[in-house]
mmCIF file of C-alpha atoms in Angstrom:
data_model
loop_
_atom_site.group_PDB
_atom_site.id
_atom_site.type_symbol
_atom_site.label_atom_id
_atom_site.label_comp_id
_atom_site.label_asym_id
_atom_site.label_seq_id
_atom_site.Cartn_x
_atom_site.Cartn_y
_atom_site.Cartn_z
ATOM 1 C CA MET A 266 -3.222 12.144 30.608
ATOM 2 C CA VAL A 267 -0.541 13.634 32.885
ATOM 3 C CA ALA A 268 2.238 11.552 31.335
ATOM 4 C CA ALA A 269 1.380 12.898 27.892
ATOM 5 C CA PHE A 270 1.714 16.513 29.068
ATOM 6 C CA VAL A 271 4.984 15.812 30.871
ATOM 7 C CA GLY A 272 6.295 14.056 27.770
ATOM 8 C CA MET A 273 5.500 17.070 25.625
ATOM 9 C CA CYS A 274 7.438 19.282 28.014
ATOM 10 C CA LEU A 275 10.471 17.105 28.647
ATOM 11 C CA SER A 276 11.037 15.072 25.478
ATOM 12 C CA SER A 277 12.751 16.954 22.671
ATOM 13 C CA TRP A 278 11.205 17.038 19.238
ATOM 14 C CA ALA A 279 12.399 14.339 16.859
ATOM 15 C CA GLN A 280 13.197 16.327 13.739
ATOM 16 C CA SER A 281 11.522 14.521 10.898
ATOM 17 C CA PRO A 282 13.209 13.801 7.572
ATOM 18 C CA THR A 283 11.830 15.595 4.520
ATOM 19 C CA VAL A 284 9.637 13.809 1.989
ATOM 20 C CA VAL A 285 10.941 14.336 -1.536
ATOM 21 C CA SER A 286 8.240 12.299 -3.279
ATOM 22 C CA MET A 287 5.607 9.644 -2.602
ATOM 23 C CA ASN A 288 5.495 7.373 -5.613
ATOM 24 C CA LYS A 289 2.189 5.738 -6.555
ATOM 25 C CA GLN A 290 1.528 2.240 -5.302
ATOM 26 C CA GLN A 291 1.972 -0.523 -7.859
ATOM 27 C CA SER A 292 1.123 -4.210 -8.184
ATOM 28 C CA PHE A 293 2.962 -6.830 -10.225
ATOM 29 C CA ALA A 294 0.500 -9.693 -10.688
ATOM 30 C CA LYS A 295 2.519 -11.461 -13.388
ATOM 31 C CA THR A 296 5.675 -11.812 -11.286
ATOM 32 C CA VAL A 297 4.446 -11.673 -7.668
ATOM 33 C CA PRO A 298 2.249 -14.558 -6.435
ATOM 34 C CA PRO A 299 -0.692 -13.867 -4.098
ATOM 35 C CA GLY A 300 0.584 -13.622 -0.547
ATOM 36 C CA ASP A 301 0.134 -12.558 3.053
ATOM 37 C CA TYR A 302 3.225 -10.363 3.015
ATOM 38 C CA SER A 303 3.981 -8.858 6.412
ATOM 39 C CA GLY A 304 7.616 -7.702 6.458
ATOM 40 C CA LEU A 305 10.647 -7.095 4.252
ATOM 41 C CA THR A 306 14.323 -6.217 4.500
ATOM 42 C CA TRP A 307 16.895 -5.057 1.959
ATOM 43 C CA LEU A 308 19.837 -7.387 1.274
ATOM 44 C CA GLY A 309 21.707 -5.145 -1.183
ATOM 45 C CA GLY A 310 21.373 -4.439 -4.897
ATOM 46 C CA ASN A 311 17.861 -5.385 -5.954
ATOM 47 C CA GLU A 312 17.548 -8.280 -3.466
ATOM 48 C CA TYR A 313 15.043 -8.336 -0.611
ATOM 49 C CA ALA A 314 13.803 -10.933 1.869
ATOM 50 C CA VAL A 315 10.092 -11.091 2.742
ATOM 51 C CA VAL A 316 8.075 -12.903 5.406
ATOM 52 C CA CYS A 317 4.396 -13.859 5.323
ATOM 53 C CA ASN A 318 2.163 -14.125 8.358
ATOM 54 C CA LYS A 319 0.333 -17.191 7.079
ATOM 55 C CA THR A 320 3.218 -18.890 5.246
ATOM 56 C CA ASP A 321 5.345 -19.193 8.323
ATOM 57 C CA ASP A 322 7.831 -21.908 7.396
ATOM 58 C CA ALA A 323 10.069 -19.837 5.099
ATOM 59 C CA PHE A 324 11.281 -16.435 4.088
ATOM 60 C CA LEU A 325 10.897 -15.443 0.462
ATOM 61 C CA ARG A 326 13.340 -13.742 -1.878
ATOM 62 C CA PHE A 327 12.274 -10.928 -4.188
ATOM 63 C CA HIS A 328 14.006 -8.773 -6.751
ATOM 64 C CA ILE A 329 12.772 -5.186 -6.532
ATOM 65 C CA ASP A 330 14.183 -2.973 -9.269
ATOM 66 C CA ILE A 331 14.191 0.693 -8.236
ATOM 67 C CA GLU A 332 14.955 3.595 -10.547
ATOM 68 C CA THR A 333 17.942 5.359 -9.001
ATOM 69 C CA ALA A 334 16.899 8.809 -10.217
ATOM 70 C CA THR A 335 13.327 8.833 -8.885
ATOM 71 C CA GLY A 336 12.958 5.910 -6.479
ATOM 72 C CA LYS A 337 10.096 4.550 -8.597
ATOM 73 C CA ILE A 338 9.730 0.760 -8.704
ATOM 74 C CA ASN A 339 10.293 -0.578 -12.211
ATOM 75 C CA ASN A 340 9.624 -4.229 -11.429
ATOM 76 C CA VAL A 341 9.101 -6.719 -8.590
ATOM 77 C CA GLU A 342 9.703 -10.431 -9.051
ATOM 78 C CA TYR A 343 9.477 -13.412 -6.711
ATOM 79 C CA VAL A 344 12.659 -15.468 -7.118
ATOM 80 C CA GLY A 345 12.691 -18.136 -4.421
ATOM 81 C CA ARG A 346 11.855 -19.520 -1.026
ATOM 82 C CA GLN A 347 14.158 -20.412 1.887
ATOM 83 C CA PRO A 348 12.598 -22.889 4.386
ATOM 84 C CA LEU A 349 13.026 -22.194 8.116
ATOM 85 C CA THR A 350 13.893 -24.845 10.687
ATOM 86 C CA VAL A 351 11.696 -23.328 13.424
ATOM 87 C CA LYS A 352 8.131 -23.110 12.144
ATOM 88 C CA ARG A 353 4.518 -22.214 13.031
ATOM 89 C CA ARG A 354 5.450 -18.856 14.573
ATOM 90 C CA ASP A 355 3.358 -16.345 12.544
ATOM 91 C CA PRO A 356 6.207 -14.152 11.217
ATOM 92 C CA GLU A 357 5.461 -10.439 11.142
ATOM 93 C CA ASP A 358 8.775 -8.707 10.391
ATOM 94 C CA ILE A 359 12.343 -9.435 9.341
ATOM 95 C CA VAL A 360 15.709 -7.626 9.394
ATOM 96 C CA PHE A 361 19.029 -8.551 7.782
ATOM 97 C CA VAL A 362 22.268 -8.325 9.778
ATOM 98 C CA ARG A 363 24.866 -7.977 7.048
ATOM 99 C CA LYS A 364 27.975 -8.514 9.201
ATOM 100 C CA ASP A 365 26.713 -11.977 10.166
ATOM 101 C CA SER A 366 24.743 -12.733 6.970
ATOM 102 C CA SER A 367 21.825 -13.603 9.251
ATOM 103 C CA PHE A 368 18.168 -12.712 9.673
ATOM 104 C CA PHE A 369 16.158 -11.877 12.776
ATOM 105 C CA ILE A 370 12.438 -12.622 12.480
ATOM 106 C CA CYS A 371 9.823 -11.447 14.972
ATOM 107 C CA CYS A 372 6.681 -13.512 15.390
ATOM 108 C CA GLU A 373 3.302 -12.952 16.958
ATOM 109 C CA SER A 374 2.521 -16.489 18.105
ATOM 110 C CA ASP A 375 5.306 -16.595 20.717
ATOM 111 C CA ASN A 376 6.316 -12.884 20.883
ATOM 112 C CA GLN A 377 9.943 -13.823 20.313
ATOM 113 C CA VAL A 378 12.640 -12.690 17.862
ATOM 114 C CA LEU A 379 14.884 -15.526 16.653
ATOM 115 C CA GLU A 380 18.001 -15.451 14.482
ATOM 116 C CA TYR A 381 18.354 -17.624 11.358
ATOM 117 C CA ASN A 382 21.340 -18.036 9.076
ATOM 118 C CA SER A 383 21.136 -17.556 5.315
ATOM 119 C CA LEU A 384 20.022 -21.198 4.920
ATOM 120 C CA GLY A 385 17.051 -20.686 7.237
ATOM 121 C CA ILE A 386 18.601 -22.628 10.117
ATOM 122 C CA ALA A 387 17.926 -21.228 13.593
ATOM 123 C CA THR A 388 21.250 -20.284 15.205
ATOM 124 C CA GLY A 389 20.019 -20.483 18.795
ATOM 125 C CA ARG A 390 20.488 -16.747 19.303
ATOM 126 C CA LYS A 391 17.535 -14.452 19.983
ATOM 127 C CA LEU A 392 16.632 -11.060 21.379
ATOM 128 C CA HIS A 393 16.066 -11.300 25.131
ATOM 129 C CA VAL A 394 12.534 -9.932 25.047
ATOM 130 C CA PRO A 395 11.263 -8.671 28.443
ATOM 131 C CA GLU A 396 8.528 -10.694 30.117
ATOM 132 C CA VAL A 397 5.953 -7.920 29.748
ATOM 133 C CA PHE A 398 5.648 -8.643 26.010
ATOM 134 C CA LYS A 399 4.345 -12.145 26.767
ATOM 135 C CA LYS A 400 1.100 -10.422 27.835
ATOM 136 C CA ALA A 401 0.534 -9.218 24.268
ATOM 137 C CA GLY A 402 -2.514 -10.820 22.650
ATOM 138 C CA ARG A 403 -2.344 -13.377 19.853
ATOM 139 C CA ASN A 404 -3.387 -10.843 17.209
ATOM 140 C CA SER A 405 -1.779 -7.785 18.811
ATOM 141 C CA GLY A 406 1.673 -9.084 19.711
ATOM 142 C CA LEU A 407 5.113 -8.367 18.253
ATOM 143 C CA GLU A 408 4.503 -6.795 14.878
ATOM 144 C CA ALA A 409 7.418 -4.485 14.095
ATOM 145 C CA LEU A 410 11.194 -5.003 14.194
ATOM 146 C CA ALA A 411 13.970 -2.584 13.250
ATOM 147 C CA TYR A 412 17.761 -2.854 13.107
ATOM 148 C CA GLN A 413 20.432 -0.164 12.848
ATOM 149 C CA PRO A 414 23.704 -1.605 11.480
ATOM 150 C CA GLU A 415 25.898 1.366 12.466
ATOM 151 C CA THR A 416 25.239 0.746 16.176
ATOM 152 C CA GLY A 417 24.038 -2.863 16.133
ATOM 153 C CA ARG A 418 20.848 -1.867 17.962
ATOM 154 C CA PHE A 419 17.442 -3.511 17.516
ATOM 155 C CA TRP A 420 13.933 -2.246 18.351
ATOM 156 C CA ILE A 421 10.616 -4.070 18.686
ATOM 157 C CA THR A 422 7.058 -3.096 19.491
ATOM 158 C CA SER A 423 3.666 -4.765 19.700
ATOM 159 C CA GLU A 424 0.872 -3.978 17.276
ATOM 160 C CA SER A 425 -1.549 -2.833 19.947
ATOM 161 C CA THR A 426 -1.690 -2.094 23.677
ATOM 162 C CA ILE A 427 -0.422 -4.943 25.855
ATOM 163 C CA VAL A 428 -2.796 -6.423 28.444
ATOM 164 C CA GLY A 429 -2.391 -4.474 31.669
ATOM 165 C CA ASP A 430 -1.190 -1.298 29.933
ATOM 166 C CA GLY A 431 -4.660 0.019 29.122
ATOM 167 C CA GLU A 432 -7.595 -0.411 26.767
ATOM 168 C CA GLN A 433 -6.989 -1.247 23.123
ATOM 169 C CA ALA A 434 -8.276 1.091 20.442
ATOM 170 C CA THR A 435 -11.467 0.172 18.591
ATOM 171 C CA ALA A 436 -13.343 1.930 15.808
ATOM 172 C CA MET A 437 -15.582 3.821 18.215
ATOM 173 C CA ASN A 438 -14.062 3.976 21.719
ATOM 174 C CA GLY A 439 -11.840 7.011 21.125
ATOM 175 C CA VAL A 440 -8.861 5.306 22.788
ATOM 176 C CA ALA A 441 -5.244 5.761 21.670
ATOM 177 C CA ASN A 442 -3.033 2.675 21.825
ATOM 178 C CA HIS A 443 -0.132 2.917 24.294
ATOM 179 C CA LEU A 444 2.822 0.843 23.093
ATOM 180 C CA ARG A 445 6.213 -0.088 24.497
ATOM 181 C CA ILE A 446 9.113 0.365 22.073
ATOM 182 C CA GLN A 447 11.953 -1.819 23.359
ATOM 183 C CA ALA A 448 15.589 -1.267 22.372
ATOM 184 C CA PHE A 449 18.318 -3.933 22.431
ATOM 185 C CA GLY A 450 22.079 -3.671 22.247
ATOM 186 C CA PRO A 451 24.440 -5.623 19.965
ATOM 187 C CA ASP A 452 24.587 -8.256 22.729
ATOM 188 C CA LEU A 453 20.828 -8.799 22.141
ATOM 189 C CA MET A 454 20.043 -7.698 25.709
ATOM 190 C CA PRO A 455 17.408 -5.056 26.559
ATOM 191 C CA GLN A 456 18.752 -1.499 26.713
ATOM 192 C CA GLY A 457 15.771 0.788 27.212
ATOM 193 C CA GLN A 458 12.014 0.828 26.868
ATOM 194 C CA TYR A 459 9.979 3.818 25.694
ATOM 195 C CA LEU A 460 6.300 4.809 25.711
ATOM 196 C CA TYR A 461 4.842 5.433 22.248
ATOM 197 C CA VAL A 462 1.264 6.708 21.988
ATOM 198 C CA MET A 463 -0.548 6.280 18.688
ATOM 199 C CA ASP A 464 -3.043 8.724 17.245
ATOM 200 C CA LYS A 465 -6.712 8.014 17.864
ATOM 201 C CA ALA A 466 -8.724 6.412 15.076
ATOM 202 C CA ILE A 467 -10.340 8.627 12.469
ATOM 203 C CA ALA A 468 -13.259 6.161 12.178
ATOM 204 C CA GLU A 469 -16.751 7.604 12.593
ATOM 205 C CA LYS A 470 -18.781 4.408 12.124
ATOM 206 C CA PRO A 471 -18.693 0.877 13.610
ATOM 207 C CA ALA A 472 -16.632 -1.645 11.664
ATOM 208 C CA PHE A 473 -17.148 -5.236 10.557
ATOM 209 C CA SER A 474 -13.346 -5.561 10.724
ATOM 210 C CA PHE A 475 -10.994 -3.082 12.364
ATOM 211 C CA ALA A 476 -7.266 -3.000 13.107
ATOM 212 C CA MET A 477 -5.373 -0.130 14.676
ATOM 213 C CA GLY A 478 -1.697 -0.563 15.368
ATOM 214 C CA VAL A 479 1.937 -0.062 14.500
ATOM 215 C CA SER A 480 2.584 -2.414 11.591
ATOM 216 C CA ALA A 481 6.265 -1.654 10.848
ATOM 217 C CA MET A 482 9.346 0.288 11.991
ATOM 218 C CA THR A 483 12.564 1.253 10.212
ATOM 219 C CA ALA A 484 15.793 2.630 11.686
ATOM 220 C CA LEU A 485 17.543 5.523 9.946
ATOM 221 C CA PRO A 486 21.365 5.626 9.760
ATOM 222 C CA ASP A 487 21.515 8.165 12.614
ATOM 223 C CA GLY A 488 19.464 5.921 14.915
ATOM 224 C CA ARG A 489 16.100 7.677 14.659
ATOM 225 C CA LEU A 490 13.091 5.444 14.067
ATOM 226 C CA LEU A 491 10.350 5.675 11.494
ATOM 227 C CA VAL A 492 7.111 4.225 12.855
ATOM 228 C CA LEU A 493 4.217 3.199 10.583
ATOM 229 C CA GLU A 494 0.785 3.652 12.191
ATOM 230 C CA ARG A 495 -1.967 1.836 10.286
ATOM 231 C CA GLU A 496 -5.738 2.078 10.774
ATOM 232 C CA LEU A 497 -7.816 -0.466 8.826
ATOM 233 C CA HIS A 498 -11.603 -0.113 8.734
ATOM 234 C CA VAL A 499 -13.925 -2.472 6.827
ATOM 235 C CA PRO A 500 -17.709 -1.897 7.066
ATOM 236 C CA LYS A 501 -20.199 -4.742 6.897
ATOM 237 C CA GLY A 502 -20.832 -4.264 3.195
ATOM 238 C CA LYS A 503 -17.073 -4.049 2.423
ATOM 239 C CA LEU A 504 -17.486 -1.059 0.102
ATOM 240 C CA GLY A 505 -16.174 2.046 1.788
ATOM 241 C CA ALA A 506 -13.343 0.150 3.448
ATOM 242 C CA TYR A 507 -10.181 2.164 3.980
ATOM 243 C CA THR A 508 -6.723 2.121 5.432
ATOM 244 C CA ASN A 509 -5.181 5.279 6.819
ATOM 245 C CA CYS A 510 -1.394 5.188 7.140
ATOM 246 C CA LYS A 511 0.929 7.626 8.906
ATOM 247 C CA ILE A 512 4.704 7.484 9.282
ATOM 248 C CA TYR A 513 6.178 9.257 12.314
ATOM 249 C CA CYS A 514 9.799 9.901 13.261
ATOM 250 C CA VAL A 515 10.985 9.409 16.860
ATOM 251 C CA ASN A 516 14.348 9.553 18.590
ATOM 252 C CA THR A 517 14.798 7.166 21.519
ATOM 253 C CA ASP A 518 18.269 8.620 22.228
ATOM 254 C CA GLU A 519 16.632 11.873 23.331
ATOM 255 C CA ALA A 520 13.820 10.262 25.335
ATOM 256 C CA ILE A 521 13.299 9.223 28.945
ATOM 257 C CA PRO A 522 13.035 5.421 29.302
ATOM 258 C CA VAL A 523 10.094 3.720 30.964
ATOM 259 C CA ASP A 524 10.620 2.734 34.606
ATOM 260 C CA VAL A 525 9.619 -0.918 34.247
ATOM 261 C CA GLU A 526 8.850 -1.103 37.975
ATOM 262 C CA LYS A 527 6.028 1.436 37.593
ATOM 263 C CA PRO A 528 2.746 1.449 35.618
ATOM 264 C CA LEU A 529 3.079 2.567 32.008
ATOM 265 C CA SER A 530 0.682 5.452 32.749
ATOM 266 C CA GLN A 531 3.488 7.108 34.732
ATOM 267 C CA ALA A 532 5.982 7.015 31.865
ATOM 268 C CA VAL A 533 7.119 9.976 29.766
ATOM 269 C CA LEU A 534 6.011 9.500 26.185
ATOM 270 C CA LEU A 535 8.163 9.672 23.090
ATOM 271 C CA ARG A 536 7.745 12.844 21.101
ATOM 272 C CA LYS A 537 6.867 12.080 17.489
ATOM 273 C CA SER A 538 6.988 14.129 14.302
ATOM 274 C CA LEU A 539 4.792 13.357 11.288
ATOM 275 C CA LEU A 540 6.655 12.451 8.102
ATOM 276 C CA CYS A 541 3.743 11.632 5.781
ATOM 277 C CA GLU A 542 0.190 10.295 5.610
ATOM 278 C CA TRP A 543 -1.916 8.583 2.946
ATOM 279 C CA ARG A 544 -5.211 6.748 2.598
ATOM 280 C CA THR A 545 -6.343 3.842 0.439
ATOM 281 C CA THR A 546 -9.967 2.837 -0.185
ATOM 282 C CA MET A 547 -12.283 0.185 -1.579
ATOM 283 C CA THR A 548 -15.182 1.633 -3.562
ATOM 284 C CA LEU A 549 -16.939 0.807 -6.826
ATOM 285 C CA LEU A 550 -14.536 3.060 -8.709
ATOM 286 C CA ASN A 551 -11.427 2.894 -6.520
ATOM 287 C CA ARG A 552 -9.798 -0.363 -5.462
ATOM 288 C CA SER A 553 -6.583 1.045 -4.018
ATOM 289 C CA PHE A 554 -7.213 -0.578 -0.590
ATOM 290 C CA ALA A 555 -3.838 -1.690 0.794
ATOM 291 C CA ASN A 556 -2.973 -2.960 4.270
ATOM 292 C CA TYR A 557 0.668 -1.887 4.526
ATOM 293 C CA GLU A 558 2.582 -4.142 6.910
ATOM 294 C CA GLY A 559 6.180 -4.094 5.645
ATOM 295 C CA MET A 560 8.660 -1.216 5.446
ATOM 296 C CA CYS A 561 12.427 -0.996 5.046
ATOM 297 C CA LEU A 562 15.148 1.300 3.761
ATOM 298 C CA GLY A 563 16.302 0.491 0.260
ATOM 299 C CA PRO A 564 19.199 1.859 -1.815
ATOM 300 C CA THR A 565 20.478 5.432 -1.767
ATOM 301 C CA LEU A 566 19.433 7.327 -4.883
ATOM 302 C CA ASP A 567 21.598 9.339 -7.273
ATOM 303 C CA ASP A 568 21.049 12.608 -5.390
ATOM 304 C CA GLY A 569 21.777 11.075 -1.977
ATOM 305 C CA SER A 570 18.119 10.664 -1.005
ATOM 306 C CA MET A 571 16.968 7.498 0.723
ATOM 307 C CA VAL A 572 14.083 5.353 -0.416
ATOM 308 C CA LEU A 573 11.554 3.665 1.838
ATOM 309 C CA VAL A 574 10.115 0.477 0.345
ATOM 310 C CA LEU A 575 6.679 -0.655 1.535
ATOM 311 C CA LEU A 576 4.534 -3.709 0.831
ATOM 312 C CA SER A 577 0.979 -4.665 1.735
ATOM 313 C CA ASP A 578 -0.785 -7.792 2.981
ATOM 314 C CA SER A 579 -3.550 -8.709 0.514
ATOM 315 C CA GLU A 580 -4.605 -11.803 2.492
ATOM 316 C CA HIS A 581 -3.765 -13.876 -0.561
ATOM 317 C CA GLN A 582 -5.601 -11.408 -2.800
ATOM 318 C CA TYR A 583 -8.785 -11.824 -0.759
ATOM 319 C CA ALA A 584 -12.006 -12.364 -2.742
ATOM 320 C CA GLY A 585 -10.167 -11.551 -5.944
ATOM 321 C CA VAL A 586 -10.344 -7.812 -5.269
ATOM 322 C CA MET A 587 -7.275 -7.262 -3.096
ATOM 323 C CA LYS A 588 -3.847 -6.716 -4.661
ATOM 324 C CA ASP A 589 -0.294 -7.132 -3.411
ATOM 325 C CA TRP A 590 0.680 -3.479 -3.473
ATOM 326 C CA PHE A 591 4.193 -2.016 -3.329
ATOM 327 C CA ARG A 592 5.169 1.628 -3.046
ATOM 328 C CA THR A 593 8.203 3.787 -2.392
ATOM 329 C CA ILE A 594 8.643 7.053 -0.519
ATOM 330 C CA VAL A 595 11.761 9.123 -1.168
ATOM 331 C CA ILE A 596 13.125 11.035 1.830
ATOM 332 C CA LYS A 597 16.039 13.235 2.777
ATOM 333 C CA PRO A 598 17.268 12.695 6.358
#
């Protein structure tokens, strides 16, 4: 692809943060009810807000206790539910805007991002999402939302390639998803759009169920983005299922925006730098399978490191074998 080569030449490298440690994933069955958890955001202290993509009439409140020396999770507890006034939207991600004590929630059913106050009441404000995102499919629409409080900027992207932008990745077609990362200013208006190209799938066999997409994004204090690429592969017999997760760092401030009047194939792609990668599986002896869909920055640790908090979607602990997994990754910017 010509655009890919040009992007490699013209876009500067996004220097990736350093991984200090990747703590083991943990589940907390006694204090966390089965869920379809799809996004989370840190409110301060040990408080977090979570959305579910099948329980779409509320956001949930969790206490996540993190050890300040290591970033390890000591405990997770569900503590309450805040109903939303605008419902049936299939929430996928959530961010907290501290200065306004409000939440922005992106949803896949309408590919919109609406603001709610702390009581779950829609304020009438929303991100002015460009028309092109309305072409995103029902199960490949707006999936990831990020917010950077220092600048007041937001970012969104779809899970998979939007109709008209190319073929979507499958387990066997060897295609890489081409996504549009859209930035917004503090006025909630579009600022710039950028071409992000995912890695190709590692799958070598056909799948009974397959999902390849960006499932979450997080903004660092300096404005760089962390992008979570997730490949989910489930064979017909279920055993041997895996998820392969990669987190990349990109910098939209050093990139060339998409010319929205031209085909996406002519755009210069964002340069990305790998932060970390891990794999979870479902076998007779290993039931670590975890579909990670939520990611946010949590508290700063004692040594100044930052902690990424991640959660998975167990599809309500499907078939009694899936778990609601949490994990943390400690990084230095």
